[in-house]
Short mmCIF file of C-alpha atoms in Angstrom, two decimals:
data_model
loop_
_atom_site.label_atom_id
_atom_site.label_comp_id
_atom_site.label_asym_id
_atom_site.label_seq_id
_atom_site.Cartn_x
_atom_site.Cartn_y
_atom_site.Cartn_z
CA UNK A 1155 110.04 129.67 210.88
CA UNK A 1156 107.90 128.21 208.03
CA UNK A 1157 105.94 125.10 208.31
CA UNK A 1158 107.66 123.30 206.20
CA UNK A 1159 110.99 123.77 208.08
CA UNK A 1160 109.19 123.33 211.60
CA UNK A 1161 107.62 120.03 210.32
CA UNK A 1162 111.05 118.15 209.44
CA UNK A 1163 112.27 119.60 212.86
CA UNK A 1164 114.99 121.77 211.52
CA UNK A 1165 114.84 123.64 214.67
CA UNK A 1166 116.30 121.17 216.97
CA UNK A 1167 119.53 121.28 214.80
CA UNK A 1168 119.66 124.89 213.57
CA UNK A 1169 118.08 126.74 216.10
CA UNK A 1170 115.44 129.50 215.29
CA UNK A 1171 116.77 130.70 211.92
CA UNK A 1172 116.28 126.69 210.57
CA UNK A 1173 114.72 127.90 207.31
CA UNK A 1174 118.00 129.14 206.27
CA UNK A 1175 120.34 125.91 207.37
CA UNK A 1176 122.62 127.18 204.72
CA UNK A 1177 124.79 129.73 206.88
CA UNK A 1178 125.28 127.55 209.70
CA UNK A 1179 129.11 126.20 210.09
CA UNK A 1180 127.24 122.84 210.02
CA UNK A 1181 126.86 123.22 206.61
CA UNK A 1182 130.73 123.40 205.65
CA UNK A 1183 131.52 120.33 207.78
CA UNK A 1184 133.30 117.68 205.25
CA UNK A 1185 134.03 115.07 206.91
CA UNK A 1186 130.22 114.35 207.55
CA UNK A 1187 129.78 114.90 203.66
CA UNK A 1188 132.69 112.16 203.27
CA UNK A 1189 130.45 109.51 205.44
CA UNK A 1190 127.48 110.96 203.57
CA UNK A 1191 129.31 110.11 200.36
CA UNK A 1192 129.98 106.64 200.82
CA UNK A 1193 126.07 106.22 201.82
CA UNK A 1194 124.95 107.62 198.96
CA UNK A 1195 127.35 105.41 196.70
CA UNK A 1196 125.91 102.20 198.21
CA UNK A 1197 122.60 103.39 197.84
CA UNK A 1198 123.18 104.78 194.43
CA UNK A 1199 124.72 101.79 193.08
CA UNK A 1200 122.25 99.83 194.57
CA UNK A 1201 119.36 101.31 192.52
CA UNK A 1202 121.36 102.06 189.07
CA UNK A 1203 121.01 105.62 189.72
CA UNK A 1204 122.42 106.75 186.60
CA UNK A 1205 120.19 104.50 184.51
CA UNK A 1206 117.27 105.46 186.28
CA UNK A 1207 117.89 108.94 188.22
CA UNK A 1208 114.48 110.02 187.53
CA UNK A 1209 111.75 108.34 189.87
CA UNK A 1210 109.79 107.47 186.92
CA UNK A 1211 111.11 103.58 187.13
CA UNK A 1212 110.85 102.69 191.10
CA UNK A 1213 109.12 105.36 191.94
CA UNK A 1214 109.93 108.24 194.64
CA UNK A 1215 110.40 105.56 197.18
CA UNK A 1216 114.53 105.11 196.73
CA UNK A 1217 114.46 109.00 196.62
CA UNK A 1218 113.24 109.84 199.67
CA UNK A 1219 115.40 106.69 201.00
CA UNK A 1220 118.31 108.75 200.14
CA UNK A 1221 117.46 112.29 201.42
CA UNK A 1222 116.03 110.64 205.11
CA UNK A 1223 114.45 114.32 205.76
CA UNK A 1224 117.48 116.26 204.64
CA UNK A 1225 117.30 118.36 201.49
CA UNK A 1226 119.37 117.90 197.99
CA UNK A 1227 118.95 121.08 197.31
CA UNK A 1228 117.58 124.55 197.85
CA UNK A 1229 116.88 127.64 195.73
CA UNK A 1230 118.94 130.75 197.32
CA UNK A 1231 118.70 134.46 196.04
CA UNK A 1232 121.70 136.17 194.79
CA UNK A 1233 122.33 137.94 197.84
CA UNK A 1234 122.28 134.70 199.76
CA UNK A 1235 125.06 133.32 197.18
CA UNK A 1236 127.35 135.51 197.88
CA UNK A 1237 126.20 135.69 201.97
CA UNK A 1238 127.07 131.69 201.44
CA UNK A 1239 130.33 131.96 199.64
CA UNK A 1240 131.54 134.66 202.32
CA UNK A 1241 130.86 132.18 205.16
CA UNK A 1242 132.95 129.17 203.19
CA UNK A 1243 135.25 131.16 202.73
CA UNK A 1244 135.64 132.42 206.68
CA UNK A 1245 134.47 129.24 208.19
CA UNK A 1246 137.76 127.46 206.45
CA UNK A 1247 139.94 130.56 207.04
CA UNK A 1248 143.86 129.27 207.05
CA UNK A 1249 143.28 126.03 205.62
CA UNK A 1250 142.97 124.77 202.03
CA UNK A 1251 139.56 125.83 201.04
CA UNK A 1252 138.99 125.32 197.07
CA UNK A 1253 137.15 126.88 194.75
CA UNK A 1254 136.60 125.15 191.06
CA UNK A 1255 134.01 126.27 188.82
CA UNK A 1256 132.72 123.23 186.37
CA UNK A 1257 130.55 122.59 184.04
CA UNK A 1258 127.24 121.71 184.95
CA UNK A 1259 127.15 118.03 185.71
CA UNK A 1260 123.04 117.68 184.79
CA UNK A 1261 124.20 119.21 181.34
CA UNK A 1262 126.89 116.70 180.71
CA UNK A 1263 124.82 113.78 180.98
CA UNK A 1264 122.00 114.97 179.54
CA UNK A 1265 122.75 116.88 176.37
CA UNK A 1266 123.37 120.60 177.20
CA UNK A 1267 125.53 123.49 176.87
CA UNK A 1268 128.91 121.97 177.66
CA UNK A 1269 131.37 125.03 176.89
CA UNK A 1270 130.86 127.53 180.05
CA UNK A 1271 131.46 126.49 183.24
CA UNK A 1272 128.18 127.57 185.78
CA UNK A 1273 129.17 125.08 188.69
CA UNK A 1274 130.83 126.58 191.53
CA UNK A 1275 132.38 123.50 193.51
CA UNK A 1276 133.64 124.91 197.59
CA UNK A 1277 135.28 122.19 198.30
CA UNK A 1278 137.39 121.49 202.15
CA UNK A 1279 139.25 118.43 201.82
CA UNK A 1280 138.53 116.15 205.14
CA UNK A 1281 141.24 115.76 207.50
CA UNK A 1282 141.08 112.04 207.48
CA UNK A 1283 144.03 110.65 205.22
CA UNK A 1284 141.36 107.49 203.46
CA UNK A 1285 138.78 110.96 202.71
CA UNK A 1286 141.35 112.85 201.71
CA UNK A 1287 142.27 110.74 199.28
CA UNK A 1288 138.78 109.85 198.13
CA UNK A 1289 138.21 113.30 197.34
CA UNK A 1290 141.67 113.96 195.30
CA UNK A 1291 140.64 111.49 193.12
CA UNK A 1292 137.11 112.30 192.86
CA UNK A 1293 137.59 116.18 192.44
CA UNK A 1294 141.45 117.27 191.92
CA UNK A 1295 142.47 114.50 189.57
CA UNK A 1296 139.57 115.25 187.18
CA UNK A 1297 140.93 118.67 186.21
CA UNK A 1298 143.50 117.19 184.08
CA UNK A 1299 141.13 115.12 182.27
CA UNK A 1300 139.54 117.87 180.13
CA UNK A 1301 137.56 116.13 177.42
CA UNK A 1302 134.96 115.33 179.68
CA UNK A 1303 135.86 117.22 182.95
CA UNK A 1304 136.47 121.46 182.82
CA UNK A 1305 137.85 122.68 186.20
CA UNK A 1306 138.27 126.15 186.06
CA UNK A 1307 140.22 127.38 189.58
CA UNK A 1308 138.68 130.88 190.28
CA UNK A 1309 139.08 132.95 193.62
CA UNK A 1310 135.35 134.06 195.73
CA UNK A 1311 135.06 137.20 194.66
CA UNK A 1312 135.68 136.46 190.94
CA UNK A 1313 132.53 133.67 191.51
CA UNK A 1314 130.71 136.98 192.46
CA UNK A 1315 130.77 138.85 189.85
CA UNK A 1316 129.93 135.63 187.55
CA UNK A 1317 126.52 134.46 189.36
CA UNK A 1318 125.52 138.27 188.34
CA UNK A 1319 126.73 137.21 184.94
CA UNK A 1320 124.59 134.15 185.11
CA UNK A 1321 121.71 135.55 186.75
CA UNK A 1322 121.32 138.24 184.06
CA UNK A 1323 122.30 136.80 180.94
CA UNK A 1324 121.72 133.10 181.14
CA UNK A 1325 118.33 133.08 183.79
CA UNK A 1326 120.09 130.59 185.92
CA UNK A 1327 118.56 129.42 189.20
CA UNK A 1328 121.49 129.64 192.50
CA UNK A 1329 121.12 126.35 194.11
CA UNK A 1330 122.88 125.13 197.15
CA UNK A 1331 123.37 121.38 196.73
CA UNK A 1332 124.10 119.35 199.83
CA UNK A 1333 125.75 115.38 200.06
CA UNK A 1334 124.50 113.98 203.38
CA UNK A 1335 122.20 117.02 203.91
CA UNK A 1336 123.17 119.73 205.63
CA UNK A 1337 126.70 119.65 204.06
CA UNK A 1338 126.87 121.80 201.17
CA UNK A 1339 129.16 120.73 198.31
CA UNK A 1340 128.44 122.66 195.45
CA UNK A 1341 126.51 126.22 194.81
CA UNK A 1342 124.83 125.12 191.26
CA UNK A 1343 123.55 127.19 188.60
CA UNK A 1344 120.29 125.43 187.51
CA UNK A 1345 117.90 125.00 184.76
CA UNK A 1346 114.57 122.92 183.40
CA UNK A 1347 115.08 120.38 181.89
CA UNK A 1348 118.56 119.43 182.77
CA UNK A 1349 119.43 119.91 186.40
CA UNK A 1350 118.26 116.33 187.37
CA UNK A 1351 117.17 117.67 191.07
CA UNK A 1352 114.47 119.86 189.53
CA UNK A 1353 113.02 117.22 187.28
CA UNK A 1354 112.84 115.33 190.38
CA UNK A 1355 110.66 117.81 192.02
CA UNK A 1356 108.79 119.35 189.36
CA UNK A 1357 108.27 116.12 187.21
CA UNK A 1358 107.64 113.91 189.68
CA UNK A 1359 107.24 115.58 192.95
CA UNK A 1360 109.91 114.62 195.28
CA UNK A 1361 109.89 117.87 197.23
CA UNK A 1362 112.77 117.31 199.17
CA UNK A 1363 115.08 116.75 196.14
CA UNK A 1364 114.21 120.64 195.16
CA UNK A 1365 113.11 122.93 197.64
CA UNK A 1366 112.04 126.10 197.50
CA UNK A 1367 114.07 129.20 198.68
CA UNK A 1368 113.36 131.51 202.04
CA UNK A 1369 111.77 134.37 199.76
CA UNK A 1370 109.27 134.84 197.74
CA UNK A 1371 109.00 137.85 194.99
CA UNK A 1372 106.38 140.39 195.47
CA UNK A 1373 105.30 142.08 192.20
CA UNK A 1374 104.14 145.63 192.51
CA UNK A 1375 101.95 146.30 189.40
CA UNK A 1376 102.27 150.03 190.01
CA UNK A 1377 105.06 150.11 188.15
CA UNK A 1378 104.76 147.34 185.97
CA UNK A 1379 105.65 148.29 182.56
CA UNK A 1380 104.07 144.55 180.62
CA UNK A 1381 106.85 144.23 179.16
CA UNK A 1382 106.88 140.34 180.03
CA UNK A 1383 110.31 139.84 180.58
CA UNK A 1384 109.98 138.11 184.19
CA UNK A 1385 107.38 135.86 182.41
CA UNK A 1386 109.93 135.20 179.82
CA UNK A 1387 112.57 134.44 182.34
CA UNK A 1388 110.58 132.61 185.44
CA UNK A 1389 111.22 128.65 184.80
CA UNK A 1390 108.44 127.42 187.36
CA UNK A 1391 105.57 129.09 185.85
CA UNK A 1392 104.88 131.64 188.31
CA UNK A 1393 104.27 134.72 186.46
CA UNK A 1394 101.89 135.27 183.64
CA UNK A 1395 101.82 138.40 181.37
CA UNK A 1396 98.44 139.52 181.19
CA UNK A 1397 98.71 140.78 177.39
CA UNK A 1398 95.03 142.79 177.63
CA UNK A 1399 95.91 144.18 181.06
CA UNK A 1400 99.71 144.95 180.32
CA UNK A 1401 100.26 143.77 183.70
CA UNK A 1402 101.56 140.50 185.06
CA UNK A 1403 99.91 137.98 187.26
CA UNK A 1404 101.53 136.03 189.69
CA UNK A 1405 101.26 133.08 191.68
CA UNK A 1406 103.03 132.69 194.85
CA UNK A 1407 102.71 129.15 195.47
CA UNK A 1408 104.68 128.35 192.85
CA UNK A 1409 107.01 130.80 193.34
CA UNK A 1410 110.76 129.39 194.17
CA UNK A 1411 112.06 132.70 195.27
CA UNK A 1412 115.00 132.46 193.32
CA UNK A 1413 114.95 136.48 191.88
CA UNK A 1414 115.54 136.21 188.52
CA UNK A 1415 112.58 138.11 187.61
CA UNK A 1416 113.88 140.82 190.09
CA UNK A 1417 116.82 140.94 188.09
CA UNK A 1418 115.47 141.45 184.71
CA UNK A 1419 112.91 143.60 185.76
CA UNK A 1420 113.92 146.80 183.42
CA UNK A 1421 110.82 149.14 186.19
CA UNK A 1422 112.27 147.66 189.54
CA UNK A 1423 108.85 146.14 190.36
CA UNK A 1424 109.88 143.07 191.74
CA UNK A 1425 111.17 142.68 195.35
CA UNK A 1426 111.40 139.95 197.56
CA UNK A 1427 109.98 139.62 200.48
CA UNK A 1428 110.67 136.69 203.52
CA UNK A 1429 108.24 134.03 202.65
CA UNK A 1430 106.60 133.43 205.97
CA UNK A 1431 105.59 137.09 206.03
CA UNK A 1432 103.41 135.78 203.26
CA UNK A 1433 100.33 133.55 203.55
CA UNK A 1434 101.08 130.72 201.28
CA UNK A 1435 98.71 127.41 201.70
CA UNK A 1436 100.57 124.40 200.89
CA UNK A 1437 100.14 123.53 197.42
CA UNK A 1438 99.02 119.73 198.16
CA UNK A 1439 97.29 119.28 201.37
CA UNK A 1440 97.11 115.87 202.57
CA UNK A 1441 93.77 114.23 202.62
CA UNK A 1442 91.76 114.22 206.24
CA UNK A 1443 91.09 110.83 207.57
CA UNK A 1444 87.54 111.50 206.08
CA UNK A 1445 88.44 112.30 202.77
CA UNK A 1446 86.71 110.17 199.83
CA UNK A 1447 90.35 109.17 198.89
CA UNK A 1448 91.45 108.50 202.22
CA UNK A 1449 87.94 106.42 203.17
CA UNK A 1450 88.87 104.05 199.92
CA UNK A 1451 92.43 103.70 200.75
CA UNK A 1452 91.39 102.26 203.89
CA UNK A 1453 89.25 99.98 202.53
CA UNK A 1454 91.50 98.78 199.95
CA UNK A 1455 93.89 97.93 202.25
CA UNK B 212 130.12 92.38 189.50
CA UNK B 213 126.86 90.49 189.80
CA UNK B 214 128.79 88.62 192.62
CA UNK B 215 129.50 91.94 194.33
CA UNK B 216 126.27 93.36 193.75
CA UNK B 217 124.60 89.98 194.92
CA UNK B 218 126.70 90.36 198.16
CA UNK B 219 126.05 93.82 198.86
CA UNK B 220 122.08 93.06 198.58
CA UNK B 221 122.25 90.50 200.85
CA UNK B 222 124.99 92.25 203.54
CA UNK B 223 124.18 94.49 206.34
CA UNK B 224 122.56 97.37 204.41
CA UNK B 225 119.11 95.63 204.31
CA UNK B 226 117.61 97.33 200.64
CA UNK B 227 114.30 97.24 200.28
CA UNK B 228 113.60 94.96 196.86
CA UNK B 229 111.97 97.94 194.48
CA UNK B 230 109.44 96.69 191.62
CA UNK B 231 109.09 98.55 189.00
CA UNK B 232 106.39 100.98 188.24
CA UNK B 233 103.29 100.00 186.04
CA UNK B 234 103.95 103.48 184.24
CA UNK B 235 107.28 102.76 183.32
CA UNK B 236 106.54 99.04 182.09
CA UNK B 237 104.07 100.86 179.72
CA UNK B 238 106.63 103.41 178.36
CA UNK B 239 108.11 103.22 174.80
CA UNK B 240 110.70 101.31 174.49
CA UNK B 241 113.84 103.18 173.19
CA UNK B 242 117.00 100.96 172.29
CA UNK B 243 120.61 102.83 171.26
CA UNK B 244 122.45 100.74 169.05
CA UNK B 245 126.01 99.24 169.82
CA UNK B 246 127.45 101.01 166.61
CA UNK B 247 127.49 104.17 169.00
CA UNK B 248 130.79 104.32 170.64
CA UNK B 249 131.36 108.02 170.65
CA UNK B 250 127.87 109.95 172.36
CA UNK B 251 130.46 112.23 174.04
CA UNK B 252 131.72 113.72 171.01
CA UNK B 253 128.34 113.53 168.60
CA UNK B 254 125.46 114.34 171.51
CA UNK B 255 123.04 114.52 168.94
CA UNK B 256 120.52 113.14 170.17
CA UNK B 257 120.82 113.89 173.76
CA UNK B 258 120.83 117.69 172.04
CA UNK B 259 117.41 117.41 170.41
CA UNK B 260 115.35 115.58 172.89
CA UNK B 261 113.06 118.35 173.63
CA UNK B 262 112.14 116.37 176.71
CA UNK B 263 115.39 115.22 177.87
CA UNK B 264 115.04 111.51 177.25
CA UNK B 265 118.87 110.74 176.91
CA UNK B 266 121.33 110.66 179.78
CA UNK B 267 125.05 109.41 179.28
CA UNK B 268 126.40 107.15 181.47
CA UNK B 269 129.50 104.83 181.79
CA UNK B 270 129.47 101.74 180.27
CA UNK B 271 129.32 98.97 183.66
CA UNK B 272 130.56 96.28 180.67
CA UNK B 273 133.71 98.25 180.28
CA UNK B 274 134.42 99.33 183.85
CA UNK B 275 133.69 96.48 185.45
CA UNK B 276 136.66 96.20 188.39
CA UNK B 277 135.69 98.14 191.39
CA UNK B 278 132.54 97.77 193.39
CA UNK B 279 131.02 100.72 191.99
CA UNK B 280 131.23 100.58 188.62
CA UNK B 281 128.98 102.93 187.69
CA UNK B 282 129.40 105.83 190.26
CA UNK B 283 133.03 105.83 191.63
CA UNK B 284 134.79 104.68 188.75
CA UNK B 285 132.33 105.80 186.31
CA UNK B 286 132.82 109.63 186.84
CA UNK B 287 136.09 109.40 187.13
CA UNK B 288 136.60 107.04 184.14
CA UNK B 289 134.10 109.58 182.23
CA UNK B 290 137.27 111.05 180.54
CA UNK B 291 137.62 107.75 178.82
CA UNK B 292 135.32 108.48 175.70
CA UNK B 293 135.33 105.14 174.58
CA UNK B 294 133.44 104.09 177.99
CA UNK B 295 130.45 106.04 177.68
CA UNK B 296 126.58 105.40 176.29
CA UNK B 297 123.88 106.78 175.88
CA UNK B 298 120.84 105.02 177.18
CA UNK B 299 117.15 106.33 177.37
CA UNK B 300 116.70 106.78 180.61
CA UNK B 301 113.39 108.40 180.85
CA UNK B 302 111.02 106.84 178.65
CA UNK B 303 108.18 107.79 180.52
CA UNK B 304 108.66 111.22 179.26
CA UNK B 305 108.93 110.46 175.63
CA UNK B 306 105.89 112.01 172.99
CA UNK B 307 106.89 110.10 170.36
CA UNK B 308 108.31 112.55 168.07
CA UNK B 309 111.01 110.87 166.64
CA UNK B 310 113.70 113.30 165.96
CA UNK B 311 115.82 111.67 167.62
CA UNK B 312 115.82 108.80 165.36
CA UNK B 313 115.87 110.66 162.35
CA UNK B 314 118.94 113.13 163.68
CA UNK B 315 120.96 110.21 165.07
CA UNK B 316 123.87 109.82 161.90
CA UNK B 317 124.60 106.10 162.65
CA UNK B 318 120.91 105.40 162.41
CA UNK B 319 121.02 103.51 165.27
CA UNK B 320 117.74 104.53 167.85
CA UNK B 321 114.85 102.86 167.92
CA UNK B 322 111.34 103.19 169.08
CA UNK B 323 109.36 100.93 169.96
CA UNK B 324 105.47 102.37 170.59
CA UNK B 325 103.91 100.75 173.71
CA UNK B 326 100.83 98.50 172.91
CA UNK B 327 97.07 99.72 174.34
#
């Protein structure tokens, strides 16, 4: 298990394959997502999230407030996706699992593409009658509404064949988004600078609002053609073309593991590989109690 | 809903008061205009914002009956057109290069330029 994922105690929920939370059954239970719901509301009311969704007013306090250790969301490969989408789809086998496929939410309130939908909603309706109810209104009613809601009702295995679409053509990050973390509501198609989750982490550095994924690409330069299109595609600044060498440069630490460069790769180059097989130092390590920062912090206070 | 949001401040959920950051105090100061009525249909601005400045959100004036105005009601309300702004809500990522105010058609944005 990775540090990260043995620091916030993952284990003692999810056993010894914590990292990846997202195939447990825990995951697809609604009813906690319901309860999670309503906390989230008060909280989200509370501090005008929609005025201020970035941390940049209050800071990353209210954040972290919200997400109590879970995780908003997580960067999953392709073959994860559709790993993910299988087990929704068995873990509510016989009852009324749905599938809509929306527009991206970030986009809508923040001024792009509108016209395709790239967010796949897997949604279990709660068996309470009140959560039930909440939800209809929330999710099913919406469809009709279509000059600022587009539902688009689509079976599993036609969401398959459109994150490849996504993936290839558009460079769009999978993302499993949780409400009350570890239920997972919606498998998102991201992108800088919408998707309000990855502003949060990459802006401002709330790390639990974006995590990264369980891999990590490894770039073998032997077959490296330069041809610069996983630099073109990579949106956390991972990969560098090296336009002397013909070769790219990567950095692993900021590497998401989220494969797009794998998939563009026109020399097969790129593979991923589990990131705790890797060596990866943690990109901010907190100061010692010795530290010149640490020593005045003391003293201030 | 000041009542209600009074209430729920002072009721069991025990919010910690947040201040606002010295960074964001310092930000420019971006105003929309009340002549826009219809950011769901134009988007200009929210389109050009190379930094992503703009969000839309529901208007809490004109959805003002539940206790969550802004979230519950708001998204589902969203399909109500005539409900919606535009407000800047990241200043604190604003350079100052103005196209928004020079693509918006109702000439309605303004900028104000934090003092030194």
């Amino acid at each position: 298990m990775c540090d990260k994922c043995a620091a916030e105690g993952l284990a003692r929920v999810f056993g010894k394959d914590a990292c990846r939370w997202y195939f447990s059954t825990d995951a697809y239970d609604y009813q906690h997502a319901y309860e999670a719901d309503q906390k989230f509301l008060e909280y989200a009311e509370q501090y005008e999230i929609l005025n201020s969704i970035n941390p940049g007013k209050f800071g990353a306090e209210w954040v972290k407030k919200v997400v109590e250790g879970g995780r908003v969301a997580q960067v999953v490969t392709l073959e994860e996706s559709l790993e993910l989408l299988r087990i929704a789809k068995e873990a509510n086998e016989g009852e009324s699992l749905i599938c809509l496929n929306m527009t991206c939410i970030c986009k809508r309130t923040r001024g792009g593409d509108v016209t395709e939908p790239i967010c796949m909603f897997f949604i279990h309706p709660p068996k309470e009658e009140h959560a039930r109810e909440m939800f209809a209104s929330r999710i099913f009613s919406s469809g009709e509404r279509e000059s600022f809601y587009f539902y688009d009702p689509v079976d599993l295995d036609k969401m398959k064949e459109l994150l490849l679409d996504y993936e290839k053509r558009l460079g769009l990050v999978h993302t499993v988004f949780t409400i009350g973390f570890p239920s997972i509501i919606t498998l998102c198609n991201c992108e800088m600078p919408y998707c309000h989750s990855m502003r949060q982490r990459l802006l401002y550095g709330v790390e639990d609002a974006f995590v990264e994924g369980y891999y990590v690409a490894r770039i073998n330069n032997d077959k490296c053609i330069g041809c610069g299109e996983c630099e073109r595609q990579c949106q956390f600044g991972a990969i560098r073309l090296d336009r002397k060498l013909e070769k790219v440069v990567h950095m692993p630490t900021n590497c998401f593991g989220c494969g797009i460069c794998r998939s563009v790769c026109p020399a097969d180059a790129i593979e991923m590989v589990e990131r705790e097989t890797v060596t990866l130092l943690p990109k901010k390590e907190p100061y010692g109690v010795h530290h010149p920062i640490a020593l005045h912090e003391e003293s201030v206070q | 809903m000041k009542e209600d949001v009074e209430r729920i401040r002072q009721s069991d959920m025990g919010f910690p008061e947040l201040e606002v950051l010295e960074a964001y105090k310092k930000a420019p100061v971006i105003t929309v205009g009340e002549e826009c009525t219809q950011p769901q249909e134009c988007r200009k601005c929210m389109e050009i914002c190379a930094t992503k400045v703009f969000v839309i959100i529901p208007d809490a004036k004109l959805v003002p009956h539940t206790r969550y105005p802004l979230i519950r009601e708001g998204f589902e309300l969203a399909a109500a057109p005539e409900a919606m702004r535009v407000v800047a809500a990241e200043p604190t990522v604003c350079t100052l290069c103005m196209a928004c105010v020079r693509v918006c058609p109702l000439q309605c944005i303004t900028i104000e330029t934090p003092s030194k």
